[in-house]
């Protein structure tokens, strides 16, 4: 059984069916009465959060669903929505509430998840997506939405921008009963200030109970100028050595932010001379991206997105320009195209993917390749790593969290020691440069999380720390308690106990 979590009298009860003691599988249940509940997220487990080889059984939803009034989706990363097929298979028939951008992006994520984990039957996938589409209820930010209002409850929710990926939100839940009024806030995943494309999250005006992520609860990120310098240094190294900068990145969020930053680097830095110094490709060396769309005056240095899914997300990001931040709109007004610049290429077919891997591994053509998955646990990036990790001309650049138990974590840990990693059953020696830029993390760091808490006008009565490894949660808990003592605030900070991961 999942663990009962709210310790305050007359407060609604919260249980976690994932995401309490790790960074994946987020799934939080807010119980109002024995026959009424709200579910926030329903994500897949990954890395060490996954138990054994029977992932189908682990992800099966065994908690009750008949009493769930609605599923609220904070954002569309797979570790927050990946169990949606299992939830519907368990009999859930209610609505799926999310932001307007998330409603556009969610079907793309679910379609990909179905193809990877369930079936490639096009008709089955089409029927499931139609079912999901019929349940989606897109909500405007900063607008209250009433779920139920009767003699027992007035329950309403409001989404606020979280700055994590496009469409991400934290969820405010207002619960009014004849004898009590409580506001519960679920942070989802909060973004860092000054993230590309997205405005920073603003703290809520009230939170009696705050369920707060703690992914980077024990760390601070580099500032934006520092991380851009690190990215520029990796590009310089590629130009000098004729190597490839391999960036494992999730198809949604990190890919688009990287493109935004790369456009800025190329806009402000003159790489034209360096590009012209590179010898032109011969007919025998030409790659799919060179054949398809030569750069307009940009020379042979390409930024390659090798992921059809990432390309679809990038197009969706372009279509959702109204949700970009002020800085991005300034670039647009100046005639720049942050997600569609001249040196940007996409690789669609699997055949062209294999040709691109082979071309870059054999030749000394510098390039930046962005490919999924973000933790190198599968996807096209694995083929690049298998071919290039053993060559010191190349670099691997991590820009997101690498969960324990994933190949990305192993490369990050053992690469600087000239170690090895197992990829698809093959032991690969690591000679390529391995770098990590924490500033491109999609998550708020320790100081950002503290700022979020401190920005709430009246401190919460209870803060539950979730979505973080044990040391991150413990470090953040200590910082919050120290601040609360200094401010003489009465707030209970709780590291969530282990939950029943299979539901």
Short mmCIF file of C-alpha atoms in Angstrom, two decimals:
data_model
loop_
_atom_site.label_atom_id
_atom_site.label_comp_id
_atom_site.label_asym_id
_atom_site.label_seq_id
_atom_site.Cartn_x
_atom_site.Cartn_y
_atom_site.Cartn_z
CA UNK A 1 0.00 0.00 0.00
CA UNK A 2 1.13 3.56 -0.65
CA UNK A 3 1.97 5.56 2.44
CA UNK A 4 -0.47 8.06 3.94
CA UNK A 5 1.35 11.37 3.93
CA UNK A 6 -0.49 14.39 5.31
CA UNK A 7 0.17 14.71 9.04
CA UNK A 8 -1.88 17.84 9.70
CA UNK A 9 -5.41 17.58 11.14
CA UNK A 10 -8.32 18.35 8.81
CA UNK A 11 -5.98 18.42 5.83
CA UNK A 12 -6.57 16.33 2.70
CA UNK A 13 -4.41 13.22 2.49
CA UNK A 14 -1.64 12.80 -0.09
CA UNK A 15 -0.19 9.51 -1.24
CA UNK A 16 2.66 9.00 -3.67
CA UNK A 17 2.55 6.25 -6.27
CA UNK A 18 5.91 7.29 -7.71
CA UNK A 19 8.41 10.12 -7.52
CA UNK A 20 8.65 10.21 -3.72
CA UNK A 21 12.17 8.84 -3.34
CA UNK A 22 13.61 9.15 -6.85
CA UNK A 23 13.51 11.45 -9.84
CA UNK A 24 11.17 9.48 -12.09
CA UNK A 25 7.69 7.98 -11.97
CA UNK A 26 5.95 11.06 -10.53
CA UNK A 27 2.41 10.25 -9.46
CA UNK A 28 0.66 12.00 -6.56
CA UNK A 29 -2.83 11.35 -5.26
CA UNK A 30 -4.78 13.95 -3.29
CA UNK A 31 -7.58 12.24 -1.35
CA UNK A 32 -10.50 14.50 -0.39
CA UNK A 33 -12.95 11.87 0.86
CA UNK A 34 -13.02 8.08 0.58
CA UNK A 35 -14.87 8.48 -2.72
CA UNK A 36 -13.14 11.56 -4.15
CA UNK A 37 -9.53 12.04 -5.24
CA UNK A 38 -7.37 14.06 -7.60
CA UNK A 39 -4.35 12.60 -9.40
CA UNK A 40 -1.37 14.80 -10.33
CA UNK A 41 0.84 13.19 -13.01
CA UNK A 42 1.29 9.50 -13.80
CA UNK A 43 4.84 8.91 -15.03
CA UNK A 44 7.19 6.08 -15.95
CA UNK A 45 10.02 4.84 -13.73
CA UNK A 46 13.53 5.00 -15.20
CA UNK A 47 17.10 4.16 -14.16
CA UNK A 48 17.46 2.85 -10.60
CA UNK A 49 13.84 3.81 -9.91
CA UNK A 50 12.86 0.95 -12.21
CA UNK A 51 12.64 -2.42 -10.48
CA UNK A 52 14.07 -5.44 -12.27
CA UNK A 53 13.21 -6.45 -15.82
CA UNK A 54 9.43 -6.65 -15.56
CA UNK A 55 8.68 -3.03 -16.34
CA UNK A 56 5.17 -3.86 -17.53
CA UNK A 57 4.24 -5.17 -14.10
CA UNK A 58 5.94 -2.30 -12.30
CA UNK A 59 4.10 0.30 -14.34
CA UNK A 60 0.72 -1.41 -14.06
CA UNK A 61 -1.72 0.81 -12.13
CA UNK A 62 -3.10 -1.08 -9.14
CA UNK A 63 -4.33 1.85 -7.06
CA UNK A 64 -8.07 2.69 -7.21
CA UNK A 65 -9.14 4.85 -10.16
CA UNK A 66 -12.93 4.96 -9.85
CA UNK A 67 -12.78 7.82 -7.32
CA UNK A 68 -10.38 10.01 -9.33
CA UNK A 69 -12.18 13.19 -10.39
CA UNK A 70 -9.42 14.25 -12.79
CA UNK A 71 -5.83 13.67 -13.81
CA UNK A 72 -3.84 16.91 -13.81
CA UNK A 73 -0.67 16.87 -15.92
CA UNK A 74 2.07 19.28 -14.86
CA UNK A 75 4.07 18.74 -18.09
CA UNK A 76 4.59 16.14 -20.78
CA UNK A 77 7.95 14.56 -19.93
CA UNK A 78 7.66 10.77 -19.97
CA UNK A 79 8.47 10.45 -16.26
CA UNK A 80 5.32 12.47 -15.58
CA UNK A 81 2.85 11.08 -18.15
CA UNK A 82 4.31 7.76 -19.32
CA UNK A 83 1.89 5.59 -17.32
CA UNK A 84 -1.14 7.20 -18.96
CA UNK A 85 -1.82 4.08 -21.09
CA UNK A 86 -1.71 1.96 -17.92
CA UNK A 87 -4.03 4.39 -16.14
CA UNK A 88 -6.64 4.16 -18.89
CA UNK A 89 -6.21 0.38 -19.04
CA UNK A 90 -6.96 0.27 -15.30
CA UNK A 91 -10.34 1.85 -16.00
CA UNK A 92 -9.82 5.57 -15.52
CA UNK A 93 -12.55 7.42 -17.45
CA UNK A 94 -12.13 11.02 -16.28
CA UNK A 95 -10.67 14.13 -17.89
CA UNK A 96 -6.99 14.95 -18.43
CA UNK A 97 -6.34 18.56 -17.44
CA UNK A 98 -3.25 20.41 -18.66
CA UNK A 99 -2.07 23.70 -20.11
CA UNK A 100 -2.85 24.65 -23.71
CA UNK A 101 0.74 24.02 -24.93
CA UNK A 102 0.84 20.68 -23.09
CA UNK A 103 -2.37 19.64 -24.86
CA UNK A 104 -0.56 20.20 -28.17
CA UNK A 105 2.57 18.29 -27.10
CA UNK A 106 1.12 15.41 -25.06
CA UNK A 107 -0.17 13.32 -28.00
CA UNK A 108 3.31 13.42 -29.58
CA UNK A 109 4.89 12.06 -26.40
CA UNK A 110 2.27 9.38 -25.89
CA UNK A 111 2.46 8.26 -29.53
CA UNK A 112 6.20 7.77 -29.18
CA UNK A 113 5.80 5.98 -25.83
CA UNK A 114 3.26 3.59 -27.35
CA UNK A 115 5.59 2.75 -30.24
CA UNK A 116 8.52 2.11 -27.90
CA UNK A 117 6.79 0.30 -25.06
CA UNK A 118 3.53 -1.16 -26.34
CA UNK A 119 2.82 -1.59 -30.04
CA UNK A 120 3.59 -0.34 -33.52
CA UNK A 121 0.10 -1.20 -34.73
CA UNK A 122 -0.93 2.08 -36.36
CA UNK A 123 -4.66 1.47 -35.91
CA UNK A 124 -4.33 0.70 -32.19
CA UNK A 125 -2.18 3.79 -31.67
CA UNK A 126 -4.65 5.94 -33.62
CA UNK A 127 -7.58 4.69 -31.52
CA UNK A 128 -5.72 5.31 -28.28
CA UNK A 129 -4.69 8.82 -29.32
CA UNK A 130 -8.29 9.58 -30.26
CA UNK A 131 -9.35 8.42 -26.79
CA UNK A 132 -6.71 10.64 -25.15
CA UNK A 133 -7.73 13.59 -27.32
CA UNK A 134 -11.36 13.20 -26.21
CA UNK A 135 -10.25 13.43 -22.56
CA UNK A 136 -7.92 16.44 -22.87
CA UNK A 137 -9.14 19.65 -21.27
CA UNK A 138 -6.70 22.48 -22.11
CA UNK A 139 -6.65 25.20 -19.44
CA UNK A 140 -5.39 28.76 -19.57
CA UNK A 141 -2.68 29.71 -17.12
CA UNK A 142 -3.68 31.82 -14.10
CA UNK A 143 -7.37 30.92 -14.40
CA UNK A 144 -9.37 28.96 -11.82
CA UNK A 145 -11.17 25.87 -13.10
CA UNK A 146 -13.89 24.32 -10.90
CA UNK A 147 -13.94 20.53 -10.83
CA UNK A 148 -16.77 20.01 -8.39
CA UNK A 149 -19.05 22.18 -6.26
CA UNK A 150 -21.69 20.70 -3.99
CA UNK A 151 -22.57 20.53 -0.31
CA UNK A 152 -19.34 18.60 0.46
CA UNK A 153 -16.65 20.27 -1.61
CA UNK A 154 -15.82 23.21 -3.75
CA UNK A 155 -12.75 21.94 -5.58
CA UNK A 156 -10.94 24.09 -8.11
CA UNK A 157 -7.49 24.13 -9.69
CA UNK A 158 -5.29 26.75 -11.30
CA UNK A 159 -2.18 26.29 -13.42
CA UNK A 160 0.79 28.63 -13.13
CA UNK A 161 3.81 28.68 -15.42
CA UNK A 162 6.64 26.52 -14.06
CA UNK A 163 9.43 27.41 -16.52
CA UNK A 164 10.54 23.78 -16.95
CA UNK A 165 9.53 23.05 -20.54
CA UNK A 166 6.98 24.70 -22.79
CA UNK A 167 3.56 24.09 -21.27
CA UNK A 168 4.88 23.11 -17.85
CA UNK A 169 2.85 24.19 -14.85
CA UNK A 170 2.67 23.98 -11.12
CA UNK A 171 -0.78 23.20 -9.81
CA UNK A 172 -2.72 25.12 -7.18
CA UNK A 173 -5.58 23.12 -5.68
CA UNK A 174 -8.21 24.93 -3.63
CA UNK A 175 -10.32 22.69 -1.39
CA UNK A 176 -13.26 24.26 0.44
CA UNK A 177 -15.51 22.26 2.74
CA UNK A 178 -18.18 23.48 5.17
CA UNK A 179 -15.55 23.49 7.95
CA UNK A 180 -12.19 24.04 6.26
CA UNK A 181 -10.28 25.74 3.46
CA UNK A 182 -6.95 24.36 2.25
CA UNK A 183 -4.70 25.18 -0.67
CA UNK A 184 -2.30 22.47 -1.83
CA UNK A 185 0.40 23.29 -4.38
CA UNK A 186 2.14 20.64 -6.48
CA UNK A 187 5.30 22.09 -7.97
CA UNK A 188 5.71 19.58 -10.77
CA UNK A 189 9.19 20.32 -12.09
CA UNK A 190 10.26 23.93 -11.62
CA UNK A 191 12.60 25.55 -14.13
CA UNK A 192 15.66 27.64 -13.43
CA UNK A 193 15.52 31.43 -13.87
CA UNK A 194 16.87 32.73 -17.18
CA UNK A 195 16.15 29.48 -18.98
CA UNK A 196 15.95 29.97 -22.75
CA UNK A 197 12.50 30.60 -24.22
CA UNK A 198 10.57 30.40 -20.94
CA UNK A 199 9.72 32.91 -18.21
CA UNK A 200 10.82 32.01 -14.69
CA UNK A 201 8.19 30.60 -12.32
CA UNK A 202 6.70 32.99 -9.79
CA UNK A 203 5.84 31.71 -6.29
CA UNK A 204 2.19 31.11 -5.41
CA UNK A 205 0.28 33.60 -3.29
CA UNK A 206 -0.63 30.83 -0.83
CA UNK A 207 0.31 27.21 -0.12
CA UNK A 208 -0.85 25.45 3.05
CA UNK A 209 0.78 22.25 1.80
CA UNK A 210 3.59 22.43 -0.76
CA UNK A 211 4.66 19.27 -2.60
CA UNK A 212 8.03 20.37 -3.90
CA UNK A 213 10.52 18.76 -6.29
CA UNK A 214 14.14 18.47 -5.11
CA UNK A 215 16.06 17.15 -8.12
CA UNK A 216 18.91 19.64 -7.60
CA UNK A 217 18.19 20.26 -3.93
CA UNK A 218 21.88 19.88 -3.09
CA UNK A 219 23.45 21.81 -5.99
CA UNK A 220 23.80 25.21 -7.66
CA UNK A 221 23.92 25.70 -11.41
CA UNK A 222 26.34 27.79 -13.40
CA UNK A 223 24.93 31.10 -14.55
CA UNK A 224 23.79 31.48 -18.13
CA UNK A 225 26.92 33.24 -19.39
CA UNK A 226 29.13 30.52 -17.91
CA UNK A 227 27.17 27.68 -19.46
CA UNK A 228 27.17 29.40 -22.86
CA UNK A 229 30.96 29.76 -22.60
CA UNK A 230 31.21 26.01 -21.90
CA UNK A 231 29.03 25.25 -24.91
CA UNK A 232 31.13 27.56 -27.07
CA UNK A 233 34.32 25.85 -25.84
CA UNK A 234 32.96 22.47 -26.93
CA UNK A 235 32.22 23.86 -30.39
CA UNK A 236 35.73 25.33 -30.60
CA UNK A 237 37.18 21.93 -29.71
CA UNK A 238 35.15 20.29 -32.47
CA UNK A 239 36.37 22.83 -35.02
CA UNK A 240 40.00 22.37 -33.98
CA UNK A 241 39.98 18.57 -33.84
CA UNK A 242 37.53 17.79 -36.60
CA UNK A 243 35.30 16.01 -34.13
CA UNK A 244 31.64 15.80 -33.20
CA UNK A 245 30.03 17.23 -30.09
CA UNK A 246 27.45 14.60 -29.10
CA UNK A 247 24.69 15.97 -26.89
CA UNK A 248 22.22 13.44 -25.49
CA UNK A 249 19.03 15.42 -25.02
CA UNK A 250 15.38 14.78 -24.43
CA UNK A 251 13.36 15.46 -27.57
CA UNK A 252 11.23 18.03 -25.82
CA UNK A 253 12.57 20.93 -23.81
CA UNK A 254 16.34 20.51 -23.78
CA UNK A 255 16.64 20.16 -27.55
CA UNK A 256 14.76 23.38 -28.21
CA UNK A 257 16.66 25.30 -25.50
CA UNK A 258 19.98 24.10 -26.93
CA UNK A 259 19.00 25.23 -30.41
CA UNK A 260 18.07 28.61 -28.99
CA UNK A 261 21.48 28.95 -27.33
CA UNK A 262 23.40 27.64 -30.34
CA UNK A 263 21.69 30.18 -32.57
CA UNK A 264 22.81 32.89 -30.19
CA UNK A 265 26.40 31.65 -30.21
CA UNK A 266 26.46 31.48 -34.00
CA UNK A 267 24.85 34.91 -34.22
CA UNK A 268 27.39 36.64 -32.00
CA UNK A 269 30.53 34.63 -32.79
CA UNK A 270 32.12 34.69 -36.22
CA UNK A 271 32.76 31.08 -37.10
CA UNK A 272 32.67 31.83 -40.80
CA UNK A 273 36.47 31.99 -41.18
CA UNK A 274 36.96 28.76 -39.26
CA UNK A 275 34.25 27.10 -41.31
CA UNK A 276 35.81 28.22 -44.59
CA UNK A 277 39.13 26.75 -43.49
CA UNK A 278 37.55 23.31 -43.34
CA UNK A 279 38.12 21.40 -46.61
CA UNK A 280 34.96 21.03 -48.68
CA UNK A 281 33.31 17.61 -48.64
CA UNK A 282 33.98 15.32 -51.57
CA UNK A 283 31.23 13.48 -53.36
CA UNK A 284 32.24 10.29 -51.60
CA UNK A 285 32.11 11.97 -48.20
CA UNK A 286 28.84 13.84 -48.59
CA UNK A 287 26.35 13.13 -45.84
CA UNK A 288 22.55 13.12 -45.91
CA UNK A 289 22.34 16.54 -44.27
CA UNK A 290 24.87 18.02 -46.72
CA UNK A 291 22.94 16.63 -49.70
CA UNK A 292 19.57 17.76 -48.38
CA UNK A 293 20.17 21.38 -47.44
CA UNK A 294 23.56 23.06 -47.68
CA UNK A 295 23.97 25.94 -45.24
CA UNK A 296 23.36 29.35 -46.75
CA UNK A 297 26.79 30.87 -46.52
CA UNK A 298 27.43 29.11 -43.23
CA UNK A 299 30.09 26.71 -44.43
CA UNK A 300 30.20 23.02 -43.60
CA UNK A 301 29.70 23.28 -39.81
CA UNK A 302 26.23 21.83 -39.06
CA UNK A 303 24.02 21.58 -36.01
CA UNK A 304 22.21 18.29 -36.53
CA UNK A 305 19.02 17.23 -34.77
CA UNK A 306 18.94 13.48 -35.31
CA UNK A 307 15.48 12.71 -34.03
CA UNK A 308 12.21 12.80 -35.96
CA UNK A 309 10.37 13.25 -32.66
CA UNK A 310 12.56 16.20 -31.65
CA UNK A 311 11.95 17.75 -35.05
CA UNK A 312 8.18 17.47 -34.50
CA UNK A 313 8.50 19.01 -31.05
CA UNK A 314 10.64 21.83 -32.44
CA UNK A 315 7.96 22.60 -35.01
CA UNK A 316 5.37 22.61 -32.23
CA UNK A 317 7.56 25.00 -30.24
CA UNK A 318 7.68 27.30 -33.29
CA UNK A 319 3.89 27.17 -33.55
CA UNK A 320 3.54 28.03 -29.86
CA UNK A 321 5.47 31.32 -30.05
CA UNK A 322 2.86 33.19 -27.96
CA UNK A 323 4.11 31.19 -24.96
CA UNK A 324 7.77 32.17 -25.46
CA UNK A 325 9.32 34.71 -23.10
CA UNK A 326 10.06 38.38 -23.81
CA UNK A 327 13.70 37.79 -24.79
CA UNK A 328 12.73 35.25 -27.44
CA UNK A 329 10.16 37.66 -28.88
CA UNK A 330 12.81 40.37 -29.07
CA UNK A 331 14.95 38.07 -31.19
CA UNK A 332 12.00 37.36 -33.47
CA UNK A 333 11.30 41.08 -33.88
CA UNK A 334 14.97 41.57 -34.80
CA UNK A 335 14.54 39.15 -37.69
CA UNK A 336 16.28 36.21 -36.09
CA UNK A 337 14.95 32.65 -36.11
CA UNK A 338 16.06 30.94 -32.86
CA UNK A 339 14.69 27.52 -33.80
CA UNK A 340 15.18 27.64 -37.57
CA UNK A 341 18.65 29.01 -38.35
CA UNK A 342 20.72 28.36 -41.47
CA UNK A 343 23.11 25.78 -40.07
CA UNK A 344 20.34 23.65 -38.58
CA UNK A 345 19.58 20.27 -40.14
CA UNK A 346 17.34 17.40 -39.19
CA UNK A 347 17.83 13.70 -39.90
CA UNK A 348 14.58 11.83 -40.36
CA UNK A 349 14.94 8.30 -41.72
CA UNK A 350 16.81 5.53 -39.97
CA UNK A 351 18.88 5.01 -43.12
CA UNK A 352 20.06 8.63 -43.12
CA UNK A 353 20.73 8.37 -39.39
CA UNK A 354 23.10 5.45 -39.93
CA UNK A 355 24.79 7.25 -42.83
CA UNK A 356 25.27 10.37 -40.70
CA UNK A 357 26.79 8.36 -37.83
CA UNK A 358 29.18 6.65 -40.24
CA UNK A 359 30.10 9.87 -42.03
CA UNK A 360 30.94 11.79 -38.86
CA UNK A 361 32.82 8.85 -37.33
CA UNK A 362 34.99 8.35 -40.44
CA UNK A 363 35.66 11.91 -41.54
CA UNK A 364 37.04 14.96 -39.80
CA UNK A 365 33.94 17.05 -40.39
CA UNK A 366 33.14 19.06 -37.23
CA UNK A 367 29.53 19.00 -36.12
CA UNK A 368 27.17 19.30 -33.19
CA UNK A 369 24.70 16.42 -32.92
CA UNK A 370 21.67 16.54 -30.64
CA UNK A 371 20.00 13.15 -30.32
CA UNK A 372 17.71 11.36 -27.90
CA UNK A 373 17.62 9.96 -25.34
CA UNK A 374 18.71 12.43 -22.72
CA UNK A 375 20.18 9.76 -20.42
CA UNK A 376 21.61 7.67 -23.29
CA UNK A 377 19.33 4.81 -22.24
CA UNK A 378 18.21 4.19 -25.81
CA UNK A 379 17.42 5.98 -29.03
CA UNK A 380 19.69 7.20 -31.81
CA UNK A 381 22.31 8.75 -29.55
CA UNK A 382 23.48 5.24 -28.61
CA UNK A 383 24.75 4.62 -32.16
CA UNK A 384 26.81 7.81 -32.03
CA UNK A 385 28.25 6.83 -28.66
CA UNK A 386 29.12 3.30 -29.77
CA UNK A 387 31.04 4.66 -32.76
CA UNK A 388 32.64 7.75 -31.20
CA UNK A 389 33.25 7.24 -27.47
CA UNK A 390 36.52 5.47 -28.25
CA UNK A 391 37.91 8.42 -30.27
CA UNK A 392 39.42 11.40 -28.43
CA UNK A 393 38.54 13.76 -31.31
CA UNK A 394 34.95 13.76 -30.12
CA UNK A 395 33.20 15.16 -27.07
CA UNK A 396 30.10 14.12 -25.15
CA UNK A 397 28.27 16.99 -23.53
CA UNK A 398 25.63 16.32 -20.86
CA UNK A 399 23.22 19.15 -20.24
CA UNK A 400 20.58 17.40 -18.11
CA UNK A 401 20.22 15.19 -15.06
CA UNK A 402 21.65 11.68 -15.46
CA UNK A 403 19.75 9.31 -13.19
CA UNK A 404 21.71 6.59 -11.40
CA UNK A 405 21.61 3.32 -13.33
CA UNK A 406 21.50 4.91 -16.79
CA UNK A 407 24.33 4.75 -19.37
CA UNK A 408 24.52 8.55 -19.26
CA UNK A 409 25.31 8.43 -15.55
CA UNK A 410 28.01 5.80 -16.15
CA UNK A 411 29.65 7.84 -18.94
CA UNK A 412 29.48 10.96 -16.79
CA UNK A 413 31.04 9.14 -13.83
CA UNK A 414 33.68 6.96 -15.51
CA UNK A 415 34.50 8.96 -18.65
CA UNK A 416 36.94 11.35 -16.91
CA UNK A 417 38.77 8.24 -15.59
CA UNK A 418 39.13 6.70 -19.08
CA UNK A 419 36.67 4.03 -18.03
CA UNK A 420 34.05 2.15 -20.00
CA UNK A 421 30.29 1.85 -20.35
CA UNK A 422 28.00 -0.92 -21.50
CA UNK A 423 25.80 0.07 -24.44
CA UNK A 424 23.29 -2.47 -25.75
CA UNK A 425 25.36 -5.30 -24.29
CA UNK A 426 28.62 -3.98 -25.76
CA UNK A 427 31.50 -2.76 -23.57
CA UNK A 428 32.71 0.58 -24.98
CA UNK A 429 35.92 2.27 -23.81
CA UNK A 430 35.59 6.01 -23.17
CA UNK A 431 38.31 8.14 -24.77
CA UNK A 432 36.14 11.04 -25.95
CA UNK A 433 35.99 14.12 -23.79
CA UNK A 434 33.12 14.05 -21.31
CA UNK A 435 31.68 17.33 -20.06
CA UNK A 436 28.68 18.37 -18.00
CA UNK A 437 27.04 21.79 -18.08
CA UNK A 438 24.69 22.02 -15.12
CA UNK A 439 23.38 25.42 -16.11
CA UNK A 440 21.28 23.91 -18.88
CA UNK A 441 19.36 21.76 -16.44
CA UNK A 442 15.63 22.10 -16.76
CA UNK A 443 15.33 22.07 -12.97
CA UNK A 444 15.65 24.79 -10.40
CA UNK A 445 18.72 24.45 -8.19
CA UNK A 446 18.83 24.67 -4.38
CA UNK A 447 18.82 28.47 -4.27
CA UNK A 448 15.99 28.66 -6.81
CA UNK A 449 13.88 26.23 -4.77
CA UNK A 450 14.51 28.26 -1.61
CA UNK A 451 13.55 31.45 -3.45
CA UNK A 452 10.31 29.77 -4.53
CA UNK A 453 9.47 28.86 -0.92
CA UNK A 454 10.52 32.22 0.48
CA UNK A 455 8.45 34.05 -2.11
CA UNK A 456 5.19 32.64 -0.70
CA UNK A 457 3.76 35.49 1.44
CA UNK A 458 2.75 33.19 4.29
CA UNK A 459 5.01 30.18 4.74
CA UNK A 460 3.45 26.76 4.16
CA UNK A 461 2.40 24.66 7.15
CA UNK A 462 3.85 21.58 5.51
CA UNK A 463 6.43 21.04 2.75
CA UNK A 464 6.80 17.58 1.27
CA UNK A 465 10.03 17.01 -0.66
CA UNK A 466 9.69 14.66 -3.63
CA UNK A 467 11.33 14.00 -7.01
CA UNK A 468 14.92 13.84 -5.74
CA UNK A 469 17.58 11.40 -4.62
CA UNK A 470 17.98 10.98 -0.86
CA UNK A 471 21.00 13.28 -0.52
CA UNK A 472 19.33 16.04 -2.53
CA UNK A 473 16.18 15.87 -0.41
CA UNK A 474 18.17 15.80 2.83
CA UNK A 475 20.30 18.79 1.83
CA UNK A 476 17.29 20.86 0.78
CA UNK A 477 15.42 19.88 3.95
CA UNK A 478 18.31 21.16 6.09
CA UNK A 479 18.43 24.47 4.20
CA UNK A 480 14.67 25.01 4.46
CA UNK A 481 14.63 24.19 8.17
CA UNK A 482 17.52 26.58 8.79
CA UNK A 483 15.69 29.36 6.97
CA UNK A 484 12.45 28.60 8.82
CA UNK A 485 14.24 28.77 12.18
CA UNK A 486 15.83 32.10 11.28
CA UNK A 487 12.45 33.51 10.25
CA UNK A 488 10.64 31.87 13.17
CA UNK A 489 8.32 30.14 10.69
CA UNK A 490 6.39 27.08 11.78
CA UNK A 491 6.75 24.79 8.80
CA UNK A 492 7.04 21.03 8.82
CA UNK A 493 9.53 19.77 6.21
CA UNK A 494 9.13 16.10 5.39
CA UNK A 495 11.19 13.79 3.21
CA UNK A 496 8.61 11.50 1.74
CA UNK A 497 8.87 7.86 2.90
CA UNK A 498 9.24 5.02 0.38
CA UNK A 499 6.16 4.37 -1.70
CA UNK A 500 4.78 1.24 -3.32
CA UNK A 501 6.22 1.80 -6.78
CA UNK A 502 3.95 -0.54 -8.69
CA UNK A 503 0.93 1.47 -7.63
#
